[in-house]
Amino acid sequence: FFKKKKNQFFFKKKNKSGIKNGNNESNYLDDSISVGVIFVYIRSSGSSKSSSDGDNDLKACKKCWSNPTEVSNPSLSRSKETDERLTATELSYQLTLEEVISKRNGFELFASHLVKELSLENILFLMEYMQLKHFVTIHLQSYVTDMGYQVPICPTLVKKYLSPHLVQASLPTSTSWAICLDMFRYLYTQYIVSTSMALLNLSYNSSNTITRQMTELKHNSTIHALQPLIIAFDIAAKDVMGLLKIDPFCRFQLSPECIRYCEELI
Amino acid sequence: MGGCMSDSQDTTDRNVEREIEKDKKQDTRAHKLLLLGAGGSGKSTFFKQLKAIHGEGHNDREKEGFKRQIHGQVVESIQLLIRQCKTVTKDPLPGIKDEDDEPFGNDDLDDARLSNSLKVEMTETEIAQFKIAKEFDQSCQYLLEIHGSRSALTEQLVTHVKSLWNECPAIQAMFEHRNKIGIPDSSAFFFNDIERIGRSDYTPDHKDIVLARYRTTGMTEKEFHIKDAVFKVLDVGGQRNERKKWIHFFDGVTAVLFVVSLTCYDEVPFEDVTDLAADVTLMNSMLESIKVFEDTLDFECFQKTGFILFFNKADLMQEKIKRVPITNAFPNYKGPQEFKPSVDYISKYFLSLNRVPEREMLLRFFFEYVLFVNYW
């Protein structure tokens, strides 16, 4: 269920962008859509029993957010520590965030952990930014000297939720660049602007560098703006990774879900 | 969706329902306490204290996490100190591609926040004190190249941090301005103890754990059983983006524990940290705290909720008040520059913001790692 909804989330949005972009329309990235989907995503992954009768999304979502215990898996009971469990515990010590998100089920497990803790925006930003980078790699590679920082999110997941329209090889450069710009604008309004719904916990340096780059676009929106944009967003991506590592990931490692994940790894 | 239900899912559903019922029963029994406050006020610290005293304490695995957080704090703080020194002296960062030197266009672009803050001018002699001597180039380069919060402090890293911290006057001078550049006070403690912290068999003790500073994102909750009562305490992040999430926990709150750092009246909020030129009288965390507190009091659902105000870092305040008057944040304060009258003024000011007379307001003071000293 969780997975299905998530597919919808990424697909819906990217697909929408893909189709409209084919027509070269620029304002396809309607905030309300994506914010809506984030909420749907959170709600659906949060709890399976919250009724999906099309009731006020926010209300239901709020309910689920405020009762995170409902999310935890009930089948989990504190079993006696077997040998296997002990080694799984040891393994969970040594896991790194990079290792976890580079595997498909690890990524999903960690994302659902963030849902419980209400900090999903962090990993969503990284995911969408990596999708953007993937798009750039396909269509605009020759205009970039340095692709910069890569968050090692499971590549199949990154590709999976990109609309096929966006991946097809035959886009003219001008269209690709227009799409790419729109993606940047979307990330900016969705995560960086102080009024955005999914605002990130960024330092002034990170957010200001991006703001400066985005304002610069008003004067110069040629493809030469691509490299500086990547540099600016990379700072934020590193910031977000650092935050995830230092706070939520430490709790994730202690969670029963993570131990079970390690058991499976063994 | 209904069609794909299998038997096993049915059982899971039933289990889930049972679990919800159980939770509901517990929820009605438990007192829900919400830890709120601006960024860096000490909510998570308070949470850690609670856990150490009324919870099961911190087990080895959690300590492993704290160890990483402490290491992260050490690396991040020293990097910030070096960067700020280099920025103020306009010294290029050695061997590092300086991202700020990229063609980022005009600095006079409409950056509202920058143009708002009056810059504090510095003389050349003042700038000169932040010049890191050539002999430390290698250390600076090594430390700046570390990316992110690596899990372990290597021997080499410890040596570099130690030499910079103990022998480089520029770093010390910059640390004196930590309030402007967002470096936590406790970093000095960790720098001084770098050898102990860097040992491979290092396990953080209670003091280390409480002093560790890191940003919280999202929310954690924990139940505490104190005598017969059950408390469910929620800890949240305090930065601006995190505050947008608060509204989701406001249902059925017994009391709000609002944490205020007493020393933050000359500290620049995390989201605003630029460089030494920042003017702390225009923007500081105390003003931010006041705003957050007012906003929280105004919430419809809190009109009858009790508030407990925790004034944190009283120990640091006793030192800071000797150097910095509280007029930074409270321009109308006319009393002496001393601990007791200043703290009195601050606490009365916060209490006066409450416009609902029947609402219960309690005051508590506590020190960084001495616990719950009842000041009154």
XYZ file of C-alpha atoms in Angstrom:
642
model
C 0.000 0.000 0.000
C 2.693 2.391 1.021
C 4.729 1.615 -2.019
C 1.812 1.975 -4.324
C 0.966 5.409 -3.039
C 4.516 6.464 -3.295
C 4.649 5.415 -6.884
C 1.678 7.579 -7.450
C 3.321 10.479 -5.783
C 6.453 10.571 -7.817
C 4.851 9.455 -10.970
C 1.918 11.786 -10.827
C 3.962 14.828 -10.404
C 6.686 14.024 -12.817
C 4.262 12.749 -15.332
C 2.298 15.929 -15.165
C 5.409 17.910 -15.683
C 6.427 15.704 -18.518
C 3.271 15.988 -20.499
C 2.889 19.684 -20.156
C 6.489 20.269 -20.832
C 6.124 18.643 -24.151
C 3.939 21.608 -24.979
C 6.571 23.882 -23.611
C 4.351 25.363 -20.983
C 6.258 26.729 -18.103
C 3.928 26.840 -15.132
C 3.078 23.192 -14.959
C 4.562 22.853 -11.568
C 1.544 23.829 -9.659
C 2.375 24.037 -5.998
C -0.983 22.896 -4.821
C -0.637 19.655 -6.720
C 2.648 18.633 -5.288
C 1.868 19.753 -1.789
C -1.323 17.783 -2.013
C 0.529 14.724 -3.088
C 3.032 15.022 -0.327
C 0.189 14.984 2.114
C -1.404 12.015 0.445
C 1.915 10.283 0.570
C 2.386 10.984 4.215
C -1.086 9.962 5.123
C -1.089 6.775 3.173
C 2.240 5.610 4.383
C 1.450 6.751 7.877
C -1.378 4.423 8.671
C -3.323 1.881 6.782
C -6.520 2.319 8.717
C -7.081 6.020 8.247
C -10.103 6.044 6.002
C -9.502 7.204 2.486
C -13.026 8.372 1.878
C -11.901 11.561 0.262
C -12.409 13.484 3.463
C -10.470 16.610 4.104
C -6.915 15.571 3.424
C -5.332 17.939 5.841
C -7.531 16.916 8.690
C -6.848 13.239 8.270
C -3.233 13.923 7.749
C -3.082 15.940 10.916
C -4.685 13.128 12.804
C -2.138 10.696 11.563
C 0.748 13.035 12.176
C -0.277 13.670 15.683
C -0.535 9.998 16.505
C 2.688 8.588 15.232
C 2.444 5.587 17.468
C -0.322 4.278 15.277
C 2.251 3.857 12.607
C 4.517 1.489 14.414
C 4.225 -2.083 13.446
C 2.148 -4.009 15.932
C 3.511 -7.407 15.074
C 6.720 -6.391 16.696
C 7.294 -7.808 20.075
C 10.402 -7.880 22.103
C 11.589 -11.350 21.436
C 14.452 -12.944 23.220
C 17.737 -11.886 21.885
C 18.943 -14.703 19.746
C 22.389 -14.856 18.313
C 21.118 -13.653 15.016
C 19.459 -10.709 16.650
C 22.645 -9.751 18.354
C 24.563 -9.696 15.139
C 21.773 -7.747 13.512
C 22.081 -5.236 16.319
C 25.795 -5.041 15.757
C 25.232 -4.522 12.077
C 22.791 -1.699 12.677
C 25.579 0.124 14.520
C 27.753 0.084 11.477
C 25.209 1.006 8.874
C 25.677 4.363 7.219
C 22.958 6.546 5.807
C 24.485 6.184 2.361
C 24.305 2.395 2.529
C 20.703 2.422 3.632
C 19.362 4.770 0.989
C 21.327 3.139 -1.792
C 19.188 0.028 -1.408
C 15.616 0.096 -2.471
C 14.013 -1.326 0.657
C 16.431 0.578 2.844
C 15.377 3.814 1.255
C 11.726 3.010 1.704
C 12.199 1.968 5.296
C 14.100 5.118 6.112
C 11.499 7.258 4.328
C 8.709 5.729 6.369
C 10.749 6.375 9.496
C 10.938 10.040 8.498
C 7.189 10.064 7.941
C 6.717 9.051 11.553
C 9.048 11.777 12.700
C 7.606 14.390 10.363
C 10.786 15.147 8.544
C 10.072 13.587 5.199
C 10.795 16.822 3.337
C 14.508 16.148 3.744
C 14.604 12.914 1.811
C 12.005 14.083 -0.710
C 14.175 17.035 -1.567
C 17.207 14.790 -2.045
C 15.182 12.412 -4.189
C 13.777 15.116 -6.422
C 17.101 16.836 -6.719
C 18.731 13.561 -7.767
C 15.982 13.074 -10.328
C 16.828 16.484 -11.676
C 20.479 15.494 -11.854
C 19.549 12.311 -13.623
C 17.618 14.345 -16.151
C 20.589 16.662 -16.628
C 22.894 13.666 -17.119
C 20.693 12.390 -19.922
C 20.001 15.605 -21.774
C 22.373 18.362 -20.765
C 25.570 16.596 -19.746
C 27.692 18.492 -22.266
C 26.817 21.812 -20.622
C 28.028 20.761 -17.213
C 31.681 20.408 -16.328
C 31.046 18.982 -12.883
C 27.938 17.104 -11.845
C 28.913 17.744 -8.264
C 27.590 15.978 -5.219
C 25.681 12.760 -5.758
C 23.433 11.478 -3.017
C 23.666 7.708 -3.420
C 19.937 7.069 -3.576
C 19.069 3.713 -5.128
C 19.361 4.460 -8.881
C 16.391 2.335 -9.871
C 14.173 4.363 -7.559
C 15.452 7.625 -8.973
C 14.762 6.470 -12.503
C 11.539 4.709 -11.757
C 9.584 7.759 -10.775
C 10.776 9.969 -13.570
C 8.190 10.199 -16.283
C 9.185 8.321 -19.464
C 8.490 11.536 -21.344
C 11.377 13.132 -19.561
C 13.791 10.301 -20.171
C 13.256 9.889 -23.894
C 16.414 10.714 -25.731
C 15.090 12.998 -28.417
C 14.415 16.221 -26.569
C 15.902 19.330 -28.186
C 18.335 21.193 -25.964
C 16.110 24.234 -25.608
C 13.224 22.093 -24.366
C 15.469 20.175 -21.991
C 16.823 23.380 -20.569
C 13.304 24.793 -20.156
C 12.242 21.653 -18.310
C 15.363 21.729 -16.199
C 14.777 25.365 -15.270
C 11.237 24.553 -14.271
C 12.510 21.741 -12.088
C 14.856 24.138 -10.342
C 12.051 26.657 -9.878
C 9.879 23.901 -8.498
C 12.534 22.822 -5.993
C 13.024 26.447 -5.028
C 9.372 27.212 -4.347
C 8.734 23.837 -2.779
C 11.665 23.615 -0.383
C 13.659 26.812 -0.126
C 11.429 29.909 -0.109
C 10.562 30.779 3.472
C 6.842 30.442 2.835
C 6.994 27.014 1.212
C 5.078 24.093 2.631
C 7.981 21.684 2.693
C 10.590 24.204 3.807
C 13.950 22.660 4.645
C 15.997 23.269 7.760
C 18.819 25.095 5.987
C 21.512 27.458 7.108
C 21.463 31.017 5.851
C 24.466 30.268 3.677
C 22.693 27.408 1.881
C 19.376 29.091 1.298
C 20.892 32.442 0.445
C 23.245 30.972 -2.150
C 20.290 29.370 -3.870
C 18.183 32.518 -3.621
C 20.982 34.502 -5.207
C 21.264 32.037 -8.056
C 17.523 32.013 -8.618
C 17.377 35.829 -8.697
C 20.282 35.815 -11.082
C 18.109 33.834 -13.482
C 16.001 36.932 -14.007
C 18.971 38.574 -15.690
C 20.494 35.579 -17.305
C 18.548 32.425 -17.930
C 20.763 30.891 -20.580
C 22.128 27.420 -20.180
C 25.294 28.865 -18.633
C 23.297 29.265 -15.440
C 23.127 25.491 -15.069
C 26.531 24.871 -13.501
C 26.200 27.606 -10.843
C 22.711 26.340 -10.040
C 24.045 22.850 -9.443
C 26.789 24.202 -7.202
C 24.258 26.201 -5.197
C 21.810 23.333 -4.728
C 24.673 20.973 -3.861
C 25.416 23.019 -0.762
C 21.827 22.529 0.372
C 21.904 18.818 -0.447
C 25.043 18.355 1.663
C 23.420 20.344 4.441
C 20.358 18.107 4.375
C 22.456 14.932 4.322
C 24.395 16.187 7.329
C 21.204 16.904 9.220
C 19.736 13.499 8.408
C 22.903 11.762 9.548
C 23.214 13.579 12.806
C 19.641 13.414 13.996
C 16.979 11.156 12.443
C 19.382 8.484 11.231
C 20.714 7.910 14.746
C 17.176 7.158 15.895
C 16.524 5.069 12.818
C 19.456 2.836 13.703
C 17.880 2.183 17.079
C 14.447 1.394 15.689
C 13.118 -2.169 15.587
C 12.485 -1.686 11.876
C 16.158 -1.134 11.268
C 17.126 -4.203 13.294
C 14.726 -6.280 11.252
C 16.174 -4.807 8.095
C 19.621 -5.867 9.283
C 18.328 -9.351 10.031
C 17.229 -9.602 6.463
C 20.604 -8.405 5.305
C 22.223 -11.227 7.239
C -7.629 -1.803 -3.326
C -10.157 -3.887 -1.439
C -9.754 -6.744 -3.891
C -6.192 -7.441 -3.074
C -6.791 -8.037 0.615
C -5.410 -11.346 1.682
C -5.892 -13.235 4.921
C -2.576 -12.190 6.293
C -3.465 -8.569 5.692
C -6.717 -9.161 7.537
C -4.837 -10.346 10.572
C -2.504 -7.405 10.312
C -5.495 -5.091 10.144
C -6.960 -6.610 13.242
C -3.653 -6.316 14.992
C -3.440 -2.712 13.965
C -6.903 -2.045 15.314
C -6.073 -3.675 18.595
C -2.943 -1.636 18.805
C -4.882 1.560 18.160
C -7.361 0.709 20.876
C -4.529 0.104 23.267
C -2.895 3.353 22.287
C -6.142 5.231 22.754
C -6.495 3.899 26.263
C -2.945 4.872 27.018
C -3.425 8.254 25.472
C -6.257 9.110 27.790
C -4.186 8.053 30.730
C -1.015 9.853 29.737
C -0.374 13.544 30.154
C 0.837 14.952 26.926
C 3.629 17.447 27.372
C 4.932 19.443 24.473
C 8.478 20.776 24.453
C 8.510 23.991 22.464
C 10.952 26.830 22.007
C 13.082 28.563 19.399
C 16.064 26.833 17.803
C 18.956 26.111 20.135
C 16.993 26.805 23.303
C 17.648 23.351 24.747
C 14.514 21.305 24.107
C 16.368 18.162 23.142
C 18.796 18.686 26.001
C 15.849 18.772 28.367
C 14.520 15.640 26.708
C 17.847 13.887 27.195
C 17.866 14.908 30.854
C 14.391 13.508 31.349
C 15.452 10.288 29.782
C 18.518 10.000 31.957
C 16.615 10.681 35.158
C 13.124 9.347 34.670
C 13.563 7.021 31.739
C 15.742 4.006 31.331
C 18.822 6.124 30.703
C 20.963 5.920 27.622
C 22.134 2.505 26.528
C 25.359 1.758 24.719
C 23.813 1.981 21.303
C 22.402 5.400 21.981
C 25.751 6.454 23.337
C 27.266 5.409 20.040
C 24.882 7.861 18.379
C 25.823 10.641 20.785
C 29.465 9.949 20.152
C 28.908 10.548 16.472
C 26.969 13.704 17.188
C 29.769 15.018 19.376
C 32.364 14.199 16.728
C 30.166 15.905 14.166
C 29.900 18.975 16.336
C 33.680 19.165 16.777
C 34.358 18.919 13.053
C 31.580 21.317 12.103
C 32.601 23.912 14.689
C 36.260 23.917 13.738
C 35.349 24.157 10.047
C 33.091 27.124 10.740
C 35.799 28.842 12.749
C 38.363 28.400 9.986
C 35.947 29.515 7.273
C 34.913 32.615 9.160
C 38.546 33.531 9.793
C 39.295 33.125 6.115
C 36.244 35.125 5.106
C 36.906 38.057 7.340
C 40.570 38.294 6.352
C 39.680 37.621 2.705
C 42.197 34.802 2.718
C 41.542 32.215 0.023
C 40.736 28.803 1.421
C 43.789 26.645 0.838
C 43.435 23.947 -1.764
C 39.665 24.105 -1.720
C 37.653 25.265 -4.637
C 35.952 28.246 -3.103
C 32.349 27.960 -4.037
C 31.629 31.539 -3.137
C 34.087 32.708 -5.732
C 32.003 31.288 -8.517
C 30.366 33.869 -10.707
C 27.403 34.290 -8.443
C 26.571 37.653 -9.847
C 26.159 40.923 -8.096
C 26.242 41.124 -4.385
C 23.981 44.129 -4.515
C 21.126 41.943 -5.683
C 17.920 42.352 -3.795
C 18.766 40.370 -0.744
C 16.298 41.753 1.710
C 17.818 40.291 4.830
C 21.316 41.477 4.080
C 20.378 45.020 3.261
C 18.281 45.173 6.399
C 21.089 44.378 8.740
C 23.341 47.286 9.397
C 26.866 46.106 8.977
C 29.266 46.602 11.800
C 32.446 48.042 10.364
C 35.763 46.654 11.469
C 39.120 48.325 11.486
C 42.154 46.693 9.913
C 43.738 45.902 13.238
C 40.558 44.196 14.295
C 40.564 42.170 11.118
C 44.224 41.268 11.521
C 43.583 39.321 14.717
C 41.620 36.732 12.702
C 44.500 36.024 10.348
C 45.453 32.382 10.631
C 49.224 32.060 10.465
C 50.852 30.192 7.568
C 52.030 27.360 9.791
C 48.432 26.211 10.207
C 47.676 26.030 6.480
C 48.089 22.284 6.420
C 45.729 21.786 9.360
C 43.127 24.104 7.844
C 43.254 22.339 4.536
C 42.988 18.923 6.131
C 40.018 19.905 8.252
C 38.134 21.727 5.530
C 38.395 18.760 3.226
C 36.490 16.528 5.594
C 33.072 16.184 4.192
C 30.061 15.868 6.383
C 30.056 14.351 9.808
C 32.379 11.441 9.550
C 31.879 8.729 12.069
C 35.242 8.748 13.737
C 37.837 11.253 14.819
C 41.114 10.003 13.458
C 44.363 10.540 15.245
C 45.435 12.983 12.577
C 42.242 14.957 12.898
C 42.633 15.205 16.640
C 46.175 16.541 16.226
C 45.057 19.216 13.766
C 42.112 20.340 15.876
C 44.298 20.427 18.954
C 47.001 22.521 17.389
C 44.526 25.000 15.905
C 42.513 25.302 19.087
C 45.459 25.566 21.476
C 48.071 27.384 19.425
C 46.271 29.541 16.905
C 45.211 32.902 18.387
C 42.977 33.690 15.393
C 40.783 30.677 16.089
C 40.504 31.668 19.733
C 39.664 35.236 18.754
C 36.988 33.991 16.391
C 35.551 31.715 19.041
C 34.971 34.782 21.207
C 32.454 35.835 18.559
C 30.668 32.483 18.520
C 27.363 34.198 19.235
C 27.395 35.728 15.757
C 28.502 32.736 13.761
C 26.372 30.050 15.297
C 28.952 28.032 17.186
C 27.600 26.373 20.333
C 29.187 27.283 23.646
C 29.804 23.645 24.440
C 32.248 23.291 21.529
C 34.947 24.779 23.757
C 34.414 21.964 26.222
C 34.805 19.371 23.485
C 37.837 21.100 21.949
C 39.537 21.164 25.331
C 38.794 17.490 25.800
C 39.599 16.518 22.251
C 42.097 13.838 23.236
C 39.628 12.054 25.460
C 36.876 12.335 22.852
C 39.120 11.162 20.043
C 40.178 7.958 21.798
C 38.946 4.863 20.034
C 37.379 3.489 23.211
C 35.665 6.765 24.053
C 32.132 6.532 25.415
C 30.329 9.770 26.157
C 29.469 10.298 29.813
C 26.372 12.069 31.065
C 27.923 15.509 30.848
C 29.095 14.953 27.269
C 25.668 13.772 26.235
C 23.909 16.743 27.733
C 26.366 19.219 26.245
C 26.187 17.808 22.713
C 24.443 20.236 20.418
C 22.828 19.282 17.133
C 19.772 20.403 15.261
C 16.642 18.338 15.674
C 14.430 17.798 12.699
C 10.886 16.561 13.030
C 9.574 15.081 16.235
C 10.347 12.355 18.767
C 8.191 11.243 21.603
C 8.754 9.216 24.683
C 6.698 8.041 27.599
C 7.866 8.562 31.136
C 6.432 6.934 34.213
C 6.953 9.143 37.180
C 5.403 7.717 40.327
C 1.877 6.826 39.224
C 1.567 9.302 36.427
C 2.377 8.691 32.799
C 3.809 11.530 30.788
C 4.143 11.523 27.060
C 6.769 14.076 26.172
C 7.171 15.322 22.619
C 10.428 16.861 21.512
C 10.491 18.899 18.323
C 12.873 20.950 16.208
C 12.946 24.703 16.744
C 14.113 26.264 13.481
C 11.621 28.180 11.373
C 10.791 25.314 9.066
C 10.367 22.954 12.012
C 7.920 25.318 13.673
C 5.566 24.899 10.755
C 5.107 21.305 11.887
C 4.197 22.122 15.468
C 0.514 22.590 14.799
C 0.198 18.867 14.152
C 0.838 18.019 17.807
C -1.446 20.568 19.406
C -4.309 18.184 20.067
C -4.997 17.232 23.685
C -1.928 18.818 25.213
C -1.845 18.865 29.010
C 0.892 21.438 29.283
C 3.393 23.208 27.107
C 6.968 23.208 28.330
C 8.396 26.295 26.711
C 12.166 26.430 26.788
C 14.041 29.730 26.545
C 17.800 30.054 26.500
C 18.785 32.868 28.848
C 21.998 33.547 26.985
C 20.577 33.893 23.518
C 20.085 37.661 23.676
C 23.243 38.195 21.688
C 23.137 35.080 19.522
C 22.208 35.132 15.869
C 19.518 32.542 15.007
C 20.806 29.589 13.001
C 18.831 30.549 9.895
C 20.376 34.030 9.830
C 24.026 33.329 10.504
C 26.219 35.157 8.004
C 29.480 36.500 9.329
C 31.032 38.705 11.971
C 29.374 41.787 10.537
C 25.982 40.727 11.855
C 24.325 43.190 14.192
C 22.982 41.264 17.179
C 20.811 44.111 18.399
C 18.671 43.866 15.282
C 18.253 40.124 15.167
C 18.927 37.758 17.999
C 17.481 34.528 19.283
C 15.883 36.212 22.283
C 13.711 38.377 20.028
C 12.938 35.228 18.076
C 12.043 33.371 21.284
C 9.694 36.161 22.340
C 7.972 36.069 18.977
C 7.619 32.300 19.066
C 6.287 32.451 22.613
C 3.696 35.096 21.711
C 2.602 33.092 18.689
C 2.297 29.935 20.766
C 0.244 31.670 23.461
C -2.126 32.961 20.813
C -3.148 29.564 19.526
C -6.841 28.998 20.030
C -6.324 25.477 21.355
C -3.878 26.676 24.026
C -6.154 29.213 25.679
C -6.720 26.895 28.617
C -3.462 24.989 28.473
C -0.928 25.434 31.233
C 2.499 26.725 30.327
C 5.730 25.954 32.096
C 8.495 28.324 31.146
C 11.945 26.849 31.436
C 14.792 29.292 31.469
C 17.810 27.368 30.375
C 21.575 27.917 30.513
C 21.472 29.948 33.709
C 25.071 28.919 34.419
C 26.287 30.419 31.155
C 24.143 33.479 31.734
C 26.008 34.214 34.966
C 29.181 34.534 32.922
C 27.731 36.284 29.928
C 25.963 39.006 31.882
C 29.351 40.328 32.968
C 30.282 41.019 29.366
C 27.014 41.713 27.556
C 23.992 43.629 28.872
C 20.531 42.306 28.073
C 19.591 45.615 26.438
C 20.416 43.909 23.129
C 17.011 42.289 23.286
C 15.345 44.409 25.968
C 16.148 48.052 25.144
C 13.869 49.283 27.944
C 15.810 47.520 30.670
C 17.293 50.113 33.002
C 18.502 47.918 35.852
C 22.084 46.993 36.698
C 24.063 44.639 34.488
C 23.791 41.780 36.948
C 22.455 38.280 36.900
C 19.531 38.415 39.301
C 17.828 41.665 38.181
C 18.349 40.802 34.500
C 16.856 37.353 34.864
C 13.997 38.792 36.899
C 13.291 41.242 34.134
C 13.387 38.576 31.423
C 11.068 36.223 33.293
C 8.597 38.991 34.116
C 8.668 40.099 30.516
C 7.780 36.612 29.328
C 5.010 36.297 31.910
C 3.567 39.637 30.872
C 3.040 38.310 27.364
C 0.285 36.058 28.668
C -3.016 37.830 28.186
C -5.201 35.071 29.581
C -5.103 35.649 33.354
C -6.649 32.316 34.286
C -4.019 30.373 32.371
C -1.566 28.647 34.635
C 1.991 29.834 34.168
C 4.913 28.300 35.972
C 8.516 29.363 35.972
C 11.483 27.063 36.281
C 15.170 27.603 35.851
C 17.698 25.050 35.038
C 21.356 24.867 34.414
C 23.099 23.210 31.595
C 23.895 20.030 33.416
C 23.041 20.664 37.011
C 19.463 19.602 37.134
C 16.266 21.476 37.801
C 17.499 24.046 40.206
C 14.423 25.713 41.536
C 15.506 29.268 41.464
C 12.671 30.842 43.413
